[in-house]
CSV table of C-alpha atoms in Angstrom, one decimal:
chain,number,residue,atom,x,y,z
A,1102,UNK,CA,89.3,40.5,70.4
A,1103,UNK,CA,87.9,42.5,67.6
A,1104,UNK,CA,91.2,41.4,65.4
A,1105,UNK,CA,90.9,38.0,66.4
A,1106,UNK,CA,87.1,38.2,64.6
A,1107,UNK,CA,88.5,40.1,61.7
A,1108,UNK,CA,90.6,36.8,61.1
A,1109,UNK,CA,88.4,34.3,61.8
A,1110,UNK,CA,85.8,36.1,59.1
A,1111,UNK,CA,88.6,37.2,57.0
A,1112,UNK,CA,89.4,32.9,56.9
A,1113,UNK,CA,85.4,32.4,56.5
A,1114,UNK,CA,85.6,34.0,53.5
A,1115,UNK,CA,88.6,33.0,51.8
A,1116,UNK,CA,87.4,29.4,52.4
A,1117,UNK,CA,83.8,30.3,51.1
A,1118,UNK,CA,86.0,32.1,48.1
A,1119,UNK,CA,87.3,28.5,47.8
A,1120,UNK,CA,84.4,26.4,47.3
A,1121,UNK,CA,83.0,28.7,45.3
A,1122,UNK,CA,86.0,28.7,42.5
A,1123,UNK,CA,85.6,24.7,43.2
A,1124,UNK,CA,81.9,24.3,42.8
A,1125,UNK,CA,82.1,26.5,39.5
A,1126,UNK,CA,85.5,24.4,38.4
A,1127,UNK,CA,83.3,21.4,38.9
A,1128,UNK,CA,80.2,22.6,37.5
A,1129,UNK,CA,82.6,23.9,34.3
A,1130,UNK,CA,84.0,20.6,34.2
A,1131,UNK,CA,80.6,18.7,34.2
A,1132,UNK,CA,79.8,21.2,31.6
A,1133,UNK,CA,82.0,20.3,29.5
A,1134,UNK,CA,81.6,16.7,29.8
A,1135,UNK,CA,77.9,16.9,29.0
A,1136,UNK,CA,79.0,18.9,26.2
A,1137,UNK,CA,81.0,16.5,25.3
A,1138,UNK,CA,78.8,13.5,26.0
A,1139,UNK,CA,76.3,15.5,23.7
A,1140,UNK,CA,78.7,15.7,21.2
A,1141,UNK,CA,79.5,12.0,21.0
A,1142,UNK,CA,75.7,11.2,21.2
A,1143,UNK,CA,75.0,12.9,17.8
A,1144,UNK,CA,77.8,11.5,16.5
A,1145,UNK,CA,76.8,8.3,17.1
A,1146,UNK,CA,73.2,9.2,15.7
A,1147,UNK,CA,74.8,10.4,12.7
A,1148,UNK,CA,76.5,7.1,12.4
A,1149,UNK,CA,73.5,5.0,13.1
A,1150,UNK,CA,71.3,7.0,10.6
A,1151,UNK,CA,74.0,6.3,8.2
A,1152,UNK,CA,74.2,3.0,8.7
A,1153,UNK,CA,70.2,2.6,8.3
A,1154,UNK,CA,70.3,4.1,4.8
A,1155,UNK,CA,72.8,2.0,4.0
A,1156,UNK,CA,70.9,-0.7,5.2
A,1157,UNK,CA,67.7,0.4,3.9
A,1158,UNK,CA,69.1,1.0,0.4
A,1159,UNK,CA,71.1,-2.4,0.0
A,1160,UNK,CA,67.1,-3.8,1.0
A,1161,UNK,CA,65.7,-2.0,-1.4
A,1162,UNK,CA,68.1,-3.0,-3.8
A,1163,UNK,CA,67.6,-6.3,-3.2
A,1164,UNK,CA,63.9,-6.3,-2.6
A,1165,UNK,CA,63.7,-4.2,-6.3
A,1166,UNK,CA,66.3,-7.0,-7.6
A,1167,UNK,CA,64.2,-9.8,-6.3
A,1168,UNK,CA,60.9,-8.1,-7.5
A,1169,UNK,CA,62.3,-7.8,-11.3
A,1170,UNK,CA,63.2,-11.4,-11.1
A,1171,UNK,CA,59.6,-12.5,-10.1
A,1172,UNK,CA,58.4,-10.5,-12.9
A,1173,UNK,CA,60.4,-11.5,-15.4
A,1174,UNK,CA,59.8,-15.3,-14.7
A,1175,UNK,CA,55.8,-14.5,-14.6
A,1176,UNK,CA,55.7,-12.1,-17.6
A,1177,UNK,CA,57.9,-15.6,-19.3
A,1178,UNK,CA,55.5,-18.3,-17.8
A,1179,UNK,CA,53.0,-16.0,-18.8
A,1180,UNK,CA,54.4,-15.3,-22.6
A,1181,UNK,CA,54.8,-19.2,-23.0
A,1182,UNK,CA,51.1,-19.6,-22.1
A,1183,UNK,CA,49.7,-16.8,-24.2
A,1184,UNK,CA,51.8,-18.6,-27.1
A,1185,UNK,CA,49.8,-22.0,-26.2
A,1186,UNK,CA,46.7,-20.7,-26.3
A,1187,UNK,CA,47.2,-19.1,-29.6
A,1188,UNK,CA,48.9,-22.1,-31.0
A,1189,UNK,CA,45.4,-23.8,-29.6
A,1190,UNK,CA,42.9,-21.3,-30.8
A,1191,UNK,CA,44.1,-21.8,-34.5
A,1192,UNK,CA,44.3,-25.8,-34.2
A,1193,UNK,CA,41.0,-25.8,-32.6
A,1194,UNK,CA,39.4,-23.9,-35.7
A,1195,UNK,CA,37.4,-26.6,-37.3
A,1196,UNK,CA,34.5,-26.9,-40.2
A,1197,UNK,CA,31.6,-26.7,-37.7
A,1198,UNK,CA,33.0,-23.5,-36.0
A,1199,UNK,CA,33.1,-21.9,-39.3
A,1200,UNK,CA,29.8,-22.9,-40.5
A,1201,UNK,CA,28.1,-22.2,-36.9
A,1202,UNK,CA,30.0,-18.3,-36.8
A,1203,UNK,CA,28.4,-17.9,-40.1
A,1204,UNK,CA,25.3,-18.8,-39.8
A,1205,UNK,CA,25.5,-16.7,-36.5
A,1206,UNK,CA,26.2,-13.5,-38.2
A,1207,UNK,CA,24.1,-13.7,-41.2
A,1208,UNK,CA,21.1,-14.8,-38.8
A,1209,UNK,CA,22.3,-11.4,-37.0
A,1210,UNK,CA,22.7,-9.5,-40.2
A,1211,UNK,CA,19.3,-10.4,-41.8
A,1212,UNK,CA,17.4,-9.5,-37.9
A,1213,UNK,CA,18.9,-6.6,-37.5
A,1214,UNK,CA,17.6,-5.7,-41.3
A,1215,UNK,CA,14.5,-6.6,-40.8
A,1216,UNK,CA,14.2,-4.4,-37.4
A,1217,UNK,CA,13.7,-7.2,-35.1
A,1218,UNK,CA,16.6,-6.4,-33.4
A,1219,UNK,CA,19.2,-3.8,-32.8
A,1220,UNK,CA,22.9,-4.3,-33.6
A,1221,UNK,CA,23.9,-5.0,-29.7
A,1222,UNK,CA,20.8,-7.0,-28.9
A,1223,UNK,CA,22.7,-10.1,-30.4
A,1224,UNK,CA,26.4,-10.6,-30.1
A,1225,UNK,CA,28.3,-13.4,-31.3
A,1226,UNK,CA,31.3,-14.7,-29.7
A,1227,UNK,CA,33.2,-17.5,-31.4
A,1228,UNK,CA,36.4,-19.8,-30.0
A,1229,UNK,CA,36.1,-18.5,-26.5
A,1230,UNK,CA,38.8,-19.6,-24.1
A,1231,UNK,CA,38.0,-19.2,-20.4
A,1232,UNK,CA,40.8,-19.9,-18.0
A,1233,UNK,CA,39.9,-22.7,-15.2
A,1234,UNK,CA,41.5,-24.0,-12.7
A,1235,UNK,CA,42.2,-27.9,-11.9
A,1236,UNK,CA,41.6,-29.6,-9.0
A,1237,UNK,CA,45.7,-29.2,-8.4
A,1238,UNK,CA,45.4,-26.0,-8.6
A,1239,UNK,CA,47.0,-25.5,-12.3
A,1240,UNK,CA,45.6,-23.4,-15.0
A,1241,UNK,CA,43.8,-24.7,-17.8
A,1242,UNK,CA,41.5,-23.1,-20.4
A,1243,UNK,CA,38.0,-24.3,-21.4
A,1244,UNK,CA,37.4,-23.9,-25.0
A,1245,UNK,CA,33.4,-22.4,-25.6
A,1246,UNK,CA,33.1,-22.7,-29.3
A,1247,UNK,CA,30.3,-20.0,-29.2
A,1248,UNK,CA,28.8,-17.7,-27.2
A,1249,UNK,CA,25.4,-15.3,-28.4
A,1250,UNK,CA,24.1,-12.8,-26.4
A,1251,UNK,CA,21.0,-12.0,-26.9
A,1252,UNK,CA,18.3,-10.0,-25.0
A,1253,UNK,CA,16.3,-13.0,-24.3
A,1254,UNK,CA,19.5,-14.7,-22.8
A,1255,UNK,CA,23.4,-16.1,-23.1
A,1256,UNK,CA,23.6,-19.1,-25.4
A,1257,UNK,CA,26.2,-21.4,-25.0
A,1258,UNK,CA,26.6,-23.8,-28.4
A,1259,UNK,CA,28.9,-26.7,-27.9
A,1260,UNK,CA,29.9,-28.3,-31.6
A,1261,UNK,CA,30.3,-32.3,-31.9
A,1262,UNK,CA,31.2,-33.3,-35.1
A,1263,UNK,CA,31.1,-37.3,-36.4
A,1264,UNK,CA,31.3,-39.0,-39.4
A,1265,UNK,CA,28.5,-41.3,-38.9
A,1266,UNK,CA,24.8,-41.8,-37.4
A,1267,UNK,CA,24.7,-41.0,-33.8
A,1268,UNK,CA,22.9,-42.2,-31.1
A,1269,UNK,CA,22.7,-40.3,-28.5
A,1270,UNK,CA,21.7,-40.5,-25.3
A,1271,UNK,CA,21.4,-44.2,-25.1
A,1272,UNK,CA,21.0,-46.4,-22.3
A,1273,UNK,CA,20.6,-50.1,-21.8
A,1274,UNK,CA,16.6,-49.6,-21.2
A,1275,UNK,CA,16.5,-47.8,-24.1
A,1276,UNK,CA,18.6,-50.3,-26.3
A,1277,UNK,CA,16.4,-53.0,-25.3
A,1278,UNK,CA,17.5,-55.8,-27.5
A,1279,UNK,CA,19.9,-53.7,-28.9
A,1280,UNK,CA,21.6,-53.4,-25.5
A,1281,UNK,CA,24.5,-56.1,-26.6
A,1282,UNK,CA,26.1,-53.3,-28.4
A,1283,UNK,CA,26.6,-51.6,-25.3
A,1284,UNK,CA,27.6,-54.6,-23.6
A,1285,UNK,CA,31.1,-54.1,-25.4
A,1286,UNK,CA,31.4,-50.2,-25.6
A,1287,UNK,CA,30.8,-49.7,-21.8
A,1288,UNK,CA,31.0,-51.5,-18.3
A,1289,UNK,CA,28.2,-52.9,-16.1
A,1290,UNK,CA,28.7,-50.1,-13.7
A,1291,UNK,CA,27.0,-47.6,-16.7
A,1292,UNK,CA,24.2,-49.5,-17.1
A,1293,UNK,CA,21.9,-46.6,-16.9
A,1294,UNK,CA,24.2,-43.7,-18.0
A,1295,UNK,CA,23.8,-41.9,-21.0
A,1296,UNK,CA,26.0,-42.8,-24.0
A,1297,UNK,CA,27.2,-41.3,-27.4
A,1298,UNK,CA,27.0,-44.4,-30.6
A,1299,UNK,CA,28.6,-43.6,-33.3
A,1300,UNK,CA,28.3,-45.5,-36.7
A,1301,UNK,CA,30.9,-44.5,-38.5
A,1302,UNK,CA,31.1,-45.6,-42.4
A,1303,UNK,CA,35.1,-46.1,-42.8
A,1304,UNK,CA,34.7,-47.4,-46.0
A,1305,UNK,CA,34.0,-46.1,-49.5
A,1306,UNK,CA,31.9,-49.3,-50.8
A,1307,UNK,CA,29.5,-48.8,-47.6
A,1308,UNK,CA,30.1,-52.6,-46.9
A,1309,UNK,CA,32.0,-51.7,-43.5
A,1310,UNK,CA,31.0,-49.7,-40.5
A,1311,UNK,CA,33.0,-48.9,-37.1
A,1312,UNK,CA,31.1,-48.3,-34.2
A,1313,UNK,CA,32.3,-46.8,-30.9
A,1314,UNK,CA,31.1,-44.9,-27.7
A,1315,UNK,CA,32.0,-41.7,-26.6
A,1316,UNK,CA,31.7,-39.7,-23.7
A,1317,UNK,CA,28.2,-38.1,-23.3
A,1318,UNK,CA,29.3,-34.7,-24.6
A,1319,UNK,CA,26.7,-33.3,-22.1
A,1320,UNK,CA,29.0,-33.7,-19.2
A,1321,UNK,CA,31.7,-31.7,-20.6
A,1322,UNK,CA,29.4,-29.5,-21.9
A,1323,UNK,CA,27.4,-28.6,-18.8
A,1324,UNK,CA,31.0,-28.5,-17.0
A,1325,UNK,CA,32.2,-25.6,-19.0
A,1326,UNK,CA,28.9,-23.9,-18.2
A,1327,UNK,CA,29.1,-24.6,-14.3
A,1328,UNK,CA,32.8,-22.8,-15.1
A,1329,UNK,CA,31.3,-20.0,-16.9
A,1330,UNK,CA,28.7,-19.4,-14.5
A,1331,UNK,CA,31.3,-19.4,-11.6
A,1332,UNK,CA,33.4,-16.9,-13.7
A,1333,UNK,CA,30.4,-14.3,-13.9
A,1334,UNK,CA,29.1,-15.3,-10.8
A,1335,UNK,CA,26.8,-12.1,-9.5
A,1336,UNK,CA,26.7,-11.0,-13.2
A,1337,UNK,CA,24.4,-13.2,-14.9
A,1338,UNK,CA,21.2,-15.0,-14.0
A,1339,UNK,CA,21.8,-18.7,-13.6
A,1340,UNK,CA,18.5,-19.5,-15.9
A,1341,UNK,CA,19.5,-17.2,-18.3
A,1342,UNK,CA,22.4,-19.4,-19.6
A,1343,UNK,CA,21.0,-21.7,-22.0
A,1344,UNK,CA,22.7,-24.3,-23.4
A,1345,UNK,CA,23.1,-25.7,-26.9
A,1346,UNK,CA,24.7,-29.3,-28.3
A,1347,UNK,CA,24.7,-29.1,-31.7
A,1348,UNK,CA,25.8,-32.0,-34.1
A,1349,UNK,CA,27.3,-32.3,-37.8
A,1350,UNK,CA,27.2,-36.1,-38.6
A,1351,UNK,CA,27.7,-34.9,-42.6
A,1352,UNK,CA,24.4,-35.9,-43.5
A,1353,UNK,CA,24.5,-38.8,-41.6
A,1354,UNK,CA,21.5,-39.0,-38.9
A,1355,UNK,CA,21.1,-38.3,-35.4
A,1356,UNK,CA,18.6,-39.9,-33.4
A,1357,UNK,CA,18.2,-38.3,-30.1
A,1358,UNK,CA,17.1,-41.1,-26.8
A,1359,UNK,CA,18.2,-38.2,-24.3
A,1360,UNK,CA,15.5,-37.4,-21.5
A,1361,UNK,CA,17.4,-34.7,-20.4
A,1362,UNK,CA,15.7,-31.6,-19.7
A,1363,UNK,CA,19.0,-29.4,-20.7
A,1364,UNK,CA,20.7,-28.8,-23.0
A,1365,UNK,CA,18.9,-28.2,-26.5
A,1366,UNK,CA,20.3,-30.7,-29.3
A,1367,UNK,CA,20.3,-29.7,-33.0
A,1368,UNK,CA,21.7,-31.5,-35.9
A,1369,UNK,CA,20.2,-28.9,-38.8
A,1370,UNK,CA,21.8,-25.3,-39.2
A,1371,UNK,CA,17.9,-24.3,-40.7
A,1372,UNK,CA,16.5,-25.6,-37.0
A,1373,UNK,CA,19.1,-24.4,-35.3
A,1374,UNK,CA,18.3,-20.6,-36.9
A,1375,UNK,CA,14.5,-20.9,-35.8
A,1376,UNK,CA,15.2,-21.9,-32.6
A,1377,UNK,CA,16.9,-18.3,-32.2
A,1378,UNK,CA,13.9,-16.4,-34.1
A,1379,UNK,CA,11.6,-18.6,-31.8
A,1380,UNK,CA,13.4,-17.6,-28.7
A,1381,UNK,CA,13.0,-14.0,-29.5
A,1382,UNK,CA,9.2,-14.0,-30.3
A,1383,UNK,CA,8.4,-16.7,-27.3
A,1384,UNK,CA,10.8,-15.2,-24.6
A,1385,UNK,CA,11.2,-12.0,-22.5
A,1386,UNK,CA,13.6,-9.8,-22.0
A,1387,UNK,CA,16.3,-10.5,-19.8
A,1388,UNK,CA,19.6,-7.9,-20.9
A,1389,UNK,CA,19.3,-4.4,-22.1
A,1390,UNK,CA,21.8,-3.4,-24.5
A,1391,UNK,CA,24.3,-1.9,-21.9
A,1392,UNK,CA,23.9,-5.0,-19.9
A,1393,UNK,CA,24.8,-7.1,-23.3
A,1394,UNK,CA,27.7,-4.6,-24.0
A,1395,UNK,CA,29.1,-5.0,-20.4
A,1396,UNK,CA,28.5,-9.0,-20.7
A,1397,UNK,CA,30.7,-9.0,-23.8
A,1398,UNK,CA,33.4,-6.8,-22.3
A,1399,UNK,CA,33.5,-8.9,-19.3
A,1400,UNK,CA,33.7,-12.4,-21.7
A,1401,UNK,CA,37.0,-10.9,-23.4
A,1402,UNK,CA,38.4,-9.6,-20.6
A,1403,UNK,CA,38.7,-13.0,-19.2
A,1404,UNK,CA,40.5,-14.1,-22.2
A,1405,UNK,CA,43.9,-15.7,-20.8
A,1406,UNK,CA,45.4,-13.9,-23.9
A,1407,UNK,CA,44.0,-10.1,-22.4
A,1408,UNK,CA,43.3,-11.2,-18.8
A,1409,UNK,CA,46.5,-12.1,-17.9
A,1410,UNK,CA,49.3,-9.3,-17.0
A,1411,UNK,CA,51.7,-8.9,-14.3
A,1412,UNK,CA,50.1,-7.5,-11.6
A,1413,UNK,CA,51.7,-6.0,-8.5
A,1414,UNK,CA,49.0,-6.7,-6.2
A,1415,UNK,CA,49.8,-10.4,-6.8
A,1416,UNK,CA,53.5,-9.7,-6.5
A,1417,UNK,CA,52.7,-7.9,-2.6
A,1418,UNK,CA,50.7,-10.8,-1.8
A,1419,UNK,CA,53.9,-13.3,-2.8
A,1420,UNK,CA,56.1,-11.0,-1.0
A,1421,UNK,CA,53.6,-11.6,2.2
A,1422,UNK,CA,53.5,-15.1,1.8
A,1423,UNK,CA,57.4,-14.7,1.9
């Protein structure tokens, strides 16, 4: 009986012995295989990370690639436009600008002499280009012939030359039974607007005389003034910008029907002086001489010729609009 036992215990445990060398097999053989499985997981990683520099790299390529090509066809549009504008500056350079700039800067010169005012209390800023854009969206530049800033203000002059008398401001009312000249320079529809005459004397005997209308010069006037407010918007005060038409007829006269409140009109450089001494005896201060400094910085600075640069910042935003 007792042998029997021995057996049947000795069997237990060789069959226990058993299943425990098979559980450890099977535990060394799942061992392995997550080992394994491990293994071929990093591998795989590796690969993948791999592949995403690759990828990564061939984008940045590409995106660095597509970037220089947007710059270079900016920094071209933007060569060819800097080119026109100086090709404009020098054709727009006329008499009146000259004469005006002069009388500017002596008028500044003798003031500044004679202690009235300091040197940055009146600065003078001639054949000023201001970039606009058009109702399609295009750039286009408005052409300020001259811009003074003074402590009593920002005065924009606008020069009009013709050779001839000038009538301006004129209206049918006004014509009265003059008005049949403006029955063939205008339409019906302007019966009331304000219109430019000019007499022109085309002839050197004086026996002939060409007269024609032009647009009131007012209207593009106070439309690059609008512009130039809109570009210092928050910078300047609106009724600080006062405007100037000035006229050269060459000795010719200018008779003046406009009832216009704004802008000034001058045909005499002399009137044209005192109306700058007047302003600075009559009027108060509006701009220290930082503030004049900073106005002047801010004018050239939008300059297409210095304002315009590539800029990344635009470039991200055309790679968002992308």
């Amino acid at each position: 009986m007792d042998y029997m036992m021995f057996l049947d215990i000795k069997v237990l445990l060789v069959v226990i012995a058993a299943l425990g060398c098979f559980v450890l097999g099977l535990l060394l053989v799942l061992l392995n295989k997550s080992k394994k499985h491990r293994e071929e997981l990093i591998e795989i990683e590796t690969e993948a990370i791999s592949d995403l520099d690759k990828v990564e790299q061939e984008f940045k390529q590409k995106d660095n690639e597509r970037d220089e090509k947007i710059k270079e066809e900016y920094e071209a549009k933007i060569s060819d436009f800097k080119t026109y504008v100086h090709s404009i500056e020098e054709i727009s350079k006329n008499s009146v600008d000259i004469q005006i700039h002069t009388l500017l800067t002596n008028l500044k010169e003798k003031l500044v002499r004679e202690g009235v005012i300091k040197p940055l209390e009146m600065m003078v800023l001639s054949n000023v280009f201001l970039p606009m854009k058009t109702t399609e969206g295009e750039m286009s530049l408005n052409k300020i012939n001259h811009i003074v800033l003074m402590r009593t203000g920002i005065y924009i002059i606008d020069n009009n030359e013709f050779d001839g008398n000038v009538l301006h401001g004129l209206t049918r009312g006004k014509a009265k039974e003059f008005s049949f000249l403006l029955d063939h320079l205008s339409s019906t529809e302007e019966d009331e607007t304000e219109k430019t005459i000019i007499f022109e004397n085309n002839n050197a005997d004086q026996t002939g005389m060409n007269v024609y209308s032009v647009k009131n010069p007012v209207f593009n006037m106070m439309a690059g003034v609008d512009a130039f407010k809109q570009l210092l918007k928050g910078q300047v005060n609106d009724s600080s910008v006062i405007p100037i038409l000035y006229f050269n007829h060459h000795n010719n006269s200018l008779i003046n029907f406009s009832e216009m409140k704004t802008p000034y009109v001058f045909d005499d450089q002399a009137v044209l002086s005192k109306f700058f001494v007047r302003q600075l005896e009559k009027r108060n201060t509006v701009y220290s001489e930082r503030e004049l400094e900073n106005l002047k910085i801010m004018i050239e600075k939008l300059h297409p010729t210095q304002s315009l640069s590539f800029n990344p910042t635009t470039l991200e935003s055309k790679k968002l609009q992308a």
